[in-house]
mmCIF file of C-alpha atoms in Angstrom:
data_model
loop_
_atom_site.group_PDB
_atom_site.id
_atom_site.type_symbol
_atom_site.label_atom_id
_atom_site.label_comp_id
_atom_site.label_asym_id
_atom_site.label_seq_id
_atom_site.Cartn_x
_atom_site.Cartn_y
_atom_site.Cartn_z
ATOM 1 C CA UNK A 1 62.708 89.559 105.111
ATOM 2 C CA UNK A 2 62.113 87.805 101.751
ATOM 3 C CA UNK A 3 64.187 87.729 98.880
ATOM 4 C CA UNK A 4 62.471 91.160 96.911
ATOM 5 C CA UNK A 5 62.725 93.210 100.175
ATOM 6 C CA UNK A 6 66.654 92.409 100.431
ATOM 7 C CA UNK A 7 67.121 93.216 96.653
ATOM 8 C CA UNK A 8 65.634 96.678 97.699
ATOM 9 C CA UNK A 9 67.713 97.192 100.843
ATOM 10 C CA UNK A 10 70.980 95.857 99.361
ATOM 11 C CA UNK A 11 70.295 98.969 96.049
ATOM 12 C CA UNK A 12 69.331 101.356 98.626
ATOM 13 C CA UNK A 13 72.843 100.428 100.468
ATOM 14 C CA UNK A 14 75.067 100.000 97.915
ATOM 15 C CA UNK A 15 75.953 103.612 97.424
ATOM 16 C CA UNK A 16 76.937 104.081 101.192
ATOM 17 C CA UNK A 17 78.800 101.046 100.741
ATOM 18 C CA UNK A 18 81.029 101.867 97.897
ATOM 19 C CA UNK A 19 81.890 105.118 99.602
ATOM 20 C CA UNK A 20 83.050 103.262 102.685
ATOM 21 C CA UNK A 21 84.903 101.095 100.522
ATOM 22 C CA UNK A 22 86.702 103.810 98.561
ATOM 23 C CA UNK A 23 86.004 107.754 100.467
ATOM 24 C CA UNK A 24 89.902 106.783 101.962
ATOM 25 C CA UNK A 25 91.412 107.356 98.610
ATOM 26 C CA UNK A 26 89.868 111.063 98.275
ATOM 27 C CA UNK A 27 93.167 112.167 98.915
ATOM 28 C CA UNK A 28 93.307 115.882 98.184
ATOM 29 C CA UNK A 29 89.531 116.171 97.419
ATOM 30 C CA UNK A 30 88.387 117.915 100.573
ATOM 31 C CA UNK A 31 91.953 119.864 102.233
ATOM 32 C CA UNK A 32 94.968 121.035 100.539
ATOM 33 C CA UNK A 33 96.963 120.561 103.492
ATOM 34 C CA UNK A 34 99.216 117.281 104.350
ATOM 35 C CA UNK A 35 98.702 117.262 107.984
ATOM 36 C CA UNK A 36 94.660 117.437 107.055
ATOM 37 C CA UNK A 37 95.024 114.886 104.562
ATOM 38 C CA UNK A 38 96.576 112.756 107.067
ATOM 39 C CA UNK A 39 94.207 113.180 109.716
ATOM 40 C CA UNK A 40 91.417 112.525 107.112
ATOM 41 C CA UNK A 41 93.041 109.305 105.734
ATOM 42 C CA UNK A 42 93.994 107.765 108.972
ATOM 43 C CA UNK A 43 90.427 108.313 110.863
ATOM 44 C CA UNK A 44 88.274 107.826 107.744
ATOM 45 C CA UNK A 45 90.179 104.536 107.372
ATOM 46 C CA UNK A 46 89.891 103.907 110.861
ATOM 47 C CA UNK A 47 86.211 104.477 111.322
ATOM 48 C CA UNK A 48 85.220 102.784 107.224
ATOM 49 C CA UNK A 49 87.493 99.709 108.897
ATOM 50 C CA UNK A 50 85.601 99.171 111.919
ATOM 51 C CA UNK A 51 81.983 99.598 110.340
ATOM 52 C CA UNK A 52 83.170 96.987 107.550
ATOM 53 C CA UNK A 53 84.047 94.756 110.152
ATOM 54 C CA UNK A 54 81.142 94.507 112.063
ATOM 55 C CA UNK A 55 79.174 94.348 108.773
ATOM 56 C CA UNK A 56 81.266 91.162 107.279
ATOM 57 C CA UNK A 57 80.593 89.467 110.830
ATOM 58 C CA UNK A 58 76.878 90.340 110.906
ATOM 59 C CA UNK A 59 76.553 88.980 107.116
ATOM 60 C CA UNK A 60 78.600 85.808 108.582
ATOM 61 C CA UNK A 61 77.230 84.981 111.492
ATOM 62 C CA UNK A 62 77.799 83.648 114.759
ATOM 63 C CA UNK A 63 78.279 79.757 113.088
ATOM 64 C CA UNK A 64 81.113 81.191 110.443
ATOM 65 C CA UNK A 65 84.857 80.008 110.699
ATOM 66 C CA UNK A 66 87.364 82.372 109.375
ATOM 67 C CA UNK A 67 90.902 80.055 108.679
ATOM 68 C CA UNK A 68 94.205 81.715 109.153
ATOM 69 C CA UNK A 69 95.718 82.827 106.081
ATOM 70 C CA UNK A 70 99.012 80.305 105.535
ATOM 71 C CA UNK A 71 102.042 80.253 103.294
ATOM 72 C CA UNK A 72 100.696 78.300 100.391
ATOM 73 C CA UNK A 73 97.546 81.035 100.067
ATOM 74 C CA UNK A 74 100.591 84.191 100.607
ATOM 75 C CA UNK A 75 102.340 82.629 97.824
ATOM 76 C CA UNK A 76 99.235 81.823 95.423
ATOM 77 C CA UNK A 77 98.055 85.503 95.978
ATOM 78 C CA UNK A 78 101.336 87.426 95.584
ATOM 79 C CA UNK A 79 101.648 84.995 92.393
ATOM 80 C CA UNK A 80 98.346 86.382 90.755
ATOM 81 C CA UNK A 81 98.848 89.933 91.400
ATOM 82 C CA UNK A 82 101.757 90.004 89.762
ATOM 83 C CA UNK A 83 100.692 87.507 86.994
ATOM 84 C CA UNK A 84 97.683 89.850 86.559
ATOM 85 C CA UNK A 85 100.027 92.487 86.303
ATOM 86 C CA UNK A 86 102.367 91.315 83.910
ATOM 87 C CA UNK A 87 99.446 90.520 81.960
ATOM 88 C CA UNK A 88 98.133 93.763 81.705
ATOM 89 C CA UNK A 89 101.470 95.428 80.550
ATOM 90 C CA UNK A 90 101.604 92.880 77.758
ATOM 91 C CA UNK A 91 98.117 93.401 76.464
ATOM 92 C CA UNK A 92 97.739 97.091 76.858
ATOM 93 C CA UNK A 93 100.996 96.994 74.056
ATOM 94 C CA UNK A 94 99.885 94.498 71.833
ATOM 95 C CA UNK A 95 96.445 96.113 71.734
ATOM 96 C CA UNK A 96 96.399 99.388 72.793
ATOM 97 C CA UNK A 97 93.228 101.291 73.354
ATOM 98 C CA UNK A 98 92.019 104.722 73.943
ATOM 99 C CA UNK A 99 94.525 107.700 74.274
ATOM 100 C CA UNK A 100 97.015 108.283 76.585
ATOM 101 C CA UNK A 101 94.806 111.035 78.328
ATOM 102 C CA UNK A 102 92.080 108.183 79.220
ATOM 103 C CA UNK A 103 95.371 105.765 81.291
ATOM 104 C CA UNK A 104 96.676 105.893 84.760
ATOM 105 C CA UNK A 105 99.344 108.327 84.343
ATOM 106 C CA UNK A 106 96.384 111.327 83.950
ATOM 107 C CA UNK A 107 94.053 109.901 86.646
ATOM 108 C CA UNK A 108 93.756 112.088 89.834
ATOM 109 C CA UNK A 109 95.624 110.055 91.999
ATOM 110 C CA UNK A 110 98.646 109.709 89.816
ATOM 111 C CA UNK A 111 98.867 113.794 89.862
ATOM 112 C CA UNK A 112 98.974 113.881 93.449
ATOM 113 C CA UNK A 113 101.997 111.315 93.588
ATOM 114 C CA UNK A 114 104.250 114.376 92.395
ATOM 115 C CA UNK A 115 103.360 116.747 94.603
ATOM 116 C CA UNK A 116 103.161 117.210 98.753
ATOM 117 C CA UNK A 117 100.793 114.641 98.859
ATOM 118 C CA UNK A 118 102.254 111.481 97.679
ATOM 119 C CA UNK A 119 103.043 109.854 100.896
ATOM 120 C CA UNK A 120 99.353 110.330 102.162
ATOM 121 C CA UNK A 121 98.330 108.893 98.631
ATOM 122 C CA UNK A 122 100.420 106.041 98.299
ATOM 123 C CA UNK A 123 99.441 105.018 101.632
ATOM 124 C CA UNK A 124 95.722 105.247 100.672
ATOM 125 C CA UNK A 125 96.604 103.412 97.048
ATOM 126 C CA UNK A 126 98.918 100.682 98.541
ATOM 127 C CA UNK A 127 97.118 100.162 102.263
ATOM 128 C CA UNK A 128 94.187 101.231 103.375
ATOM 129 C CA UNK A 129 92.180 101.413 100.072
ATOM 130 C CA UNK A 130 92.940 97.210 99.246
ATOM 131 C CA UNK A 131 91.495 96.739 102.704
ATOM 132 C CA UNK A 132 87.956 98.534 102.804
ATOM 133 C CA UNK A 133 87.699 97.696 99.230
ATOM 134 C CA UNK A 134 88.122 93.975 100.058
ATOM 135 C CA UNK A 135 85.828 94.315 103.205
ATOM 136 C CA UNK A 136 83.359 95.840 101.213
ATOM 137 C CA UNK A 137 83.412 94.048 97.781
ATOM 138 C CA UNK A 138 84.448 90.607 98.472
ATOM 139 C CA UNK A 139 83.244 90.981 101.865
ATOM 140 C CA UNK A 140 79.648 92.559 102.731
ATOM 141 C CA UNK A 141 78.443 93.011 98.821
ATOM 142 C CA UNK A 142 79.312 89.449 97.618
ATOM 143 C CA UNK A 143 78.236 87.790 101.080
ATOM 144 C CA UNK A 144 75.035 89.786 100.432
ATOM 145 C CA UNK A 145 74.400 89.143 96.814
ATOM 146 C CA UNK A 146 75.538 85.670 97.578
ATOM 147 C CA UNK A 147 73.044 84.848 100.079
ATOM 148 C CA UNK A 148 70.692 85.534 97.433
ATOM 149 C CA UNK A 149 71.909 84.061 94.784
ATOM 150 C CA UNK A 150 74.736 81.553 95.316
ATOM 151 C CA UNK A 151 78.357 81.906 95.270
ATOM 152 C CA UNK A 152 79.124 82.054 91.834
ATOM 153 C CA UNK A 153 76.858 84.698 90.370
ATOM 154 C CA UNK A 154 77.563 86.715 93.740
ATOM 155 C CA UNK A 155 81.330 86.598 92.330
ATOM 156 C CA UNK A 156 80.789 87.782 88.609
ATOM 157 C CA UNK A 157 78.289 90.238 89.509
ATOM 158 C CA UNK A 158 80.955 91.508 92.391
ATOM 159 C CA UNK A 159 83.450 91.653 89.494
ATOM 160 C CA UNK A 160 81.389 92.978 87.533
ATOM 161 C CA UNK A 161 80.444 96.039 90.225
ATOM 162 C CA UNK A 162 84.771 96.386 90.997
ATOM 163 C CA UNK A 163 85.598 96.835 87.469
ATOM 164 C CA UNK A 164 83.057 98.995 86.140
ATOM 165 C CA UNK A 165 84.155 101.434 89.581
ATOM 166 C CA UNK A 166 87.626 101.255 88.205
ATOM 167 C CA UNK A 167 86.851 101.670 84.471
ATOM 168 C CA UNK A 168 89.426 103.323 82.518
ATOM 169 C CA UNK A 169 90.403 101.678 79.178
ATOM 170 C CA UNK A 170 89.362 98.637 77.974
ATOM 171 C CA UNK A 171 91.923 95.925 77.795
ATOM 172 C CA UNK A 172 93.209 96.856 81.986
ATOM 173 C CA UNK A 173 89.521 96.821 82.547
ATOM 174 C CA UNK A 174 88.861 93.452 81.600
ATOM 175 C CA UNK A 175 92.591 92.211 83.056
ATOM 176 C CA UNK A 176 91.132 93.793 86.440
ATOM 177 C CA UNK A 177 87.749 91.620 86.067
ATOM 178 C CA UNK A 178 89.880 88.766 86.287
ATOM 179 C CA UNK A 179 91.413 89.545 88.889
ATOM 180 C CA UNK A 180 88.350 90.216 91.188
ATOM 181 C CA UNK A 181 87.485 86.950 89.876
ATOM 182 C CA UNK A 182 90.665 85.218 91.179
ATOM 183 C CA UNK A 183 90.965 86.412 94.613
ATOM 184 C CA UNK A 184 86.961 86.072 95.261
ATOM 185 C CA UNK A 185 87.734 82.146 94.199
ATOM 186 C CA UNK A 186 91.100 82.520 96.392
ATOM 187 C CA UNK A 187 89.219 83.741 99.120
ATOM 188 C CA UNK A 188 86.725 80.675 98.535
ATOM 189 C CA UNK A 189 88.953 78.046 99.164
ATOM 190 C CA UNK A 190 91.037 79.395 101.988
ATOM 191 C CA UNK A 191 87.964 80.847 104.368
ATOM 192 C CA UNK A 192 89.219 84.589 104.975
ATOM 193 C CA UNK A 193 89.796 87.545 103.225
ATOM 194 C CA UNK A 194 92.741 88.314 104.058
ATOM 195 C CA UNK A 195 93.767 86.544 100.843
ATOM 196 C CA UNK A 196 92.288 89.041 98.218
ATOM 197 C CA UNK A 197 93.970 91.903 100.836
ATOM 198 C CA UNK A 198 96.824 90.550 100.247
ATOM 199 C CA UNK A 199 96.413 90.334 96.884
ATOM 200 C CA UNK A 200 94.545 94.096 95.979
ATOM 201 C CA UNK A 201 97.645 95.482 98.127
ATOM 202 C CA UNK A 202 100.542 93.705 95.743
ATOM 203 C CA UNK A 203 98.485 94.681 92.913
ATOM 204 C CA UNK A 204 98.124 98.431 93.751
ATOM 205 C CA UNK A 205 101.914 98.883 95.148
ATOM 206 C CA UNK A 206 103.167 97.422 91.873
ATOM 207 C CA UNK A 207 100.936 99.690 89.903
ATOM 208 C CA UNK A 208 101.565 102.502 91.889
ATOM 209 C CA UNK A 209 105.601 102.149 91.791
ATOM 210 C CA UNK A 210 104.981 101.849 87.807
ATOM 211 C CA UNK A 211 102.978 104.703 87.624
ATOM 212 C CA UNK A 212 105.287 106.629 89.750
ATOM 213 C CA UNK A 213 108.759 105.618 87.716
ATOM 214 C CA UNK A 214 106.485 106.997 84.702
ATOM 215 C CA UNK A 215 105.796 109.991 85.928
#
């Protein structure tokens, strides 16, 4: 397949792909019940897991060598989520933009932390969503787009893709673009993604435990 036909399969895929990357945090979107929300977030994850998998280890192939993730990479990644974090908290005060109705606390998913649903959601938010978005994102699109065009413009456009999905205001926007830019170079240098999981799941469990105190 040359390079223009792959350009056209990876648009054609992309869509399916950011839905498996993100359909487990639809918490409360499709039942009102907990024990159907439940059901839906476990086999959803399940099933968006298992496809992502095989996917990453097709794009791979049979010749790749995925490292073990050690201390030194747990430390560096805990370090950056919570440096990105910090980060963010200072900026968004020293220049705030938008209104308050365009931030976290009004989002959909910070609703549903006050009501029955919370536990299924903060799983989704703290667990299973950092994992099939790192499978997908740093995973199948940037090992796609990087195939095509090298490493580093497969890891700003990737960046690029994760924070315009996540847009809400402006200055946590761009803090969020460097942090997809972080763990993809994390994730570089220590040969598995289990680094940038790491990562996207101290990231979202601080934010969530913020947004919830806030609440």
């Amino acid at each position: 397949m040359n390079k223009f036909a792959k350009v056209i399969v990876g648009l054609l895929l992309l869509l399916p792909m950011i839905f498996l990357a993100s359909g487990n945090s639809l918490v409360g979107a499709f039942f009102t019940g907990v024990l159907q929300n439940w059901i839906f977030l476990l086999g959803y994850s399940a099933v968006a897991i298992a496809i992502l998998l095989f996917l990453n280890r097709l794009l791979a192939g049979p010749k790749a060598t995925i490292s073990p993730l050690t201390a030194r990479f747990i430390g560096i990644a805990t370090l950056w989520a919570v440096f990105i974090v910090i980060l963010t908290v200072v900026l968004t005060n020293i220049f705030p933009s938008g209104t308050s109705a365009d931030g976290p606390l009004n989002s959909a998913a910070a609703k549903l932390l006050t009501g029955p649903l919370r536990w299924p959601m903060i799983l989704s938010l703290c667990l299973f969503t950092p994992i099939t978005e790192e499978l997908a994102f740093r995973g199948v699109i940037q090992q796609f787009i990087s195939g095509l065009v090298g490493f580093w413009p497969a890891t700003v456009l990737t960046a690029l893709l994760f924070t315009v999905l996540h847009w809400q205001l402006l200055i946590p926007s761009i803090c969020l673009f460097t942090f997809a830019m972080g763990i993809s170079i994390m994730n570089h240098y220590s040969h598995t993604l289990a680094t940038s999981i790491i990562a996207h799941i101290i990231y979202n469990t601080i934010v969530t435990v913020l947004v919830f105190v806030q609440l």
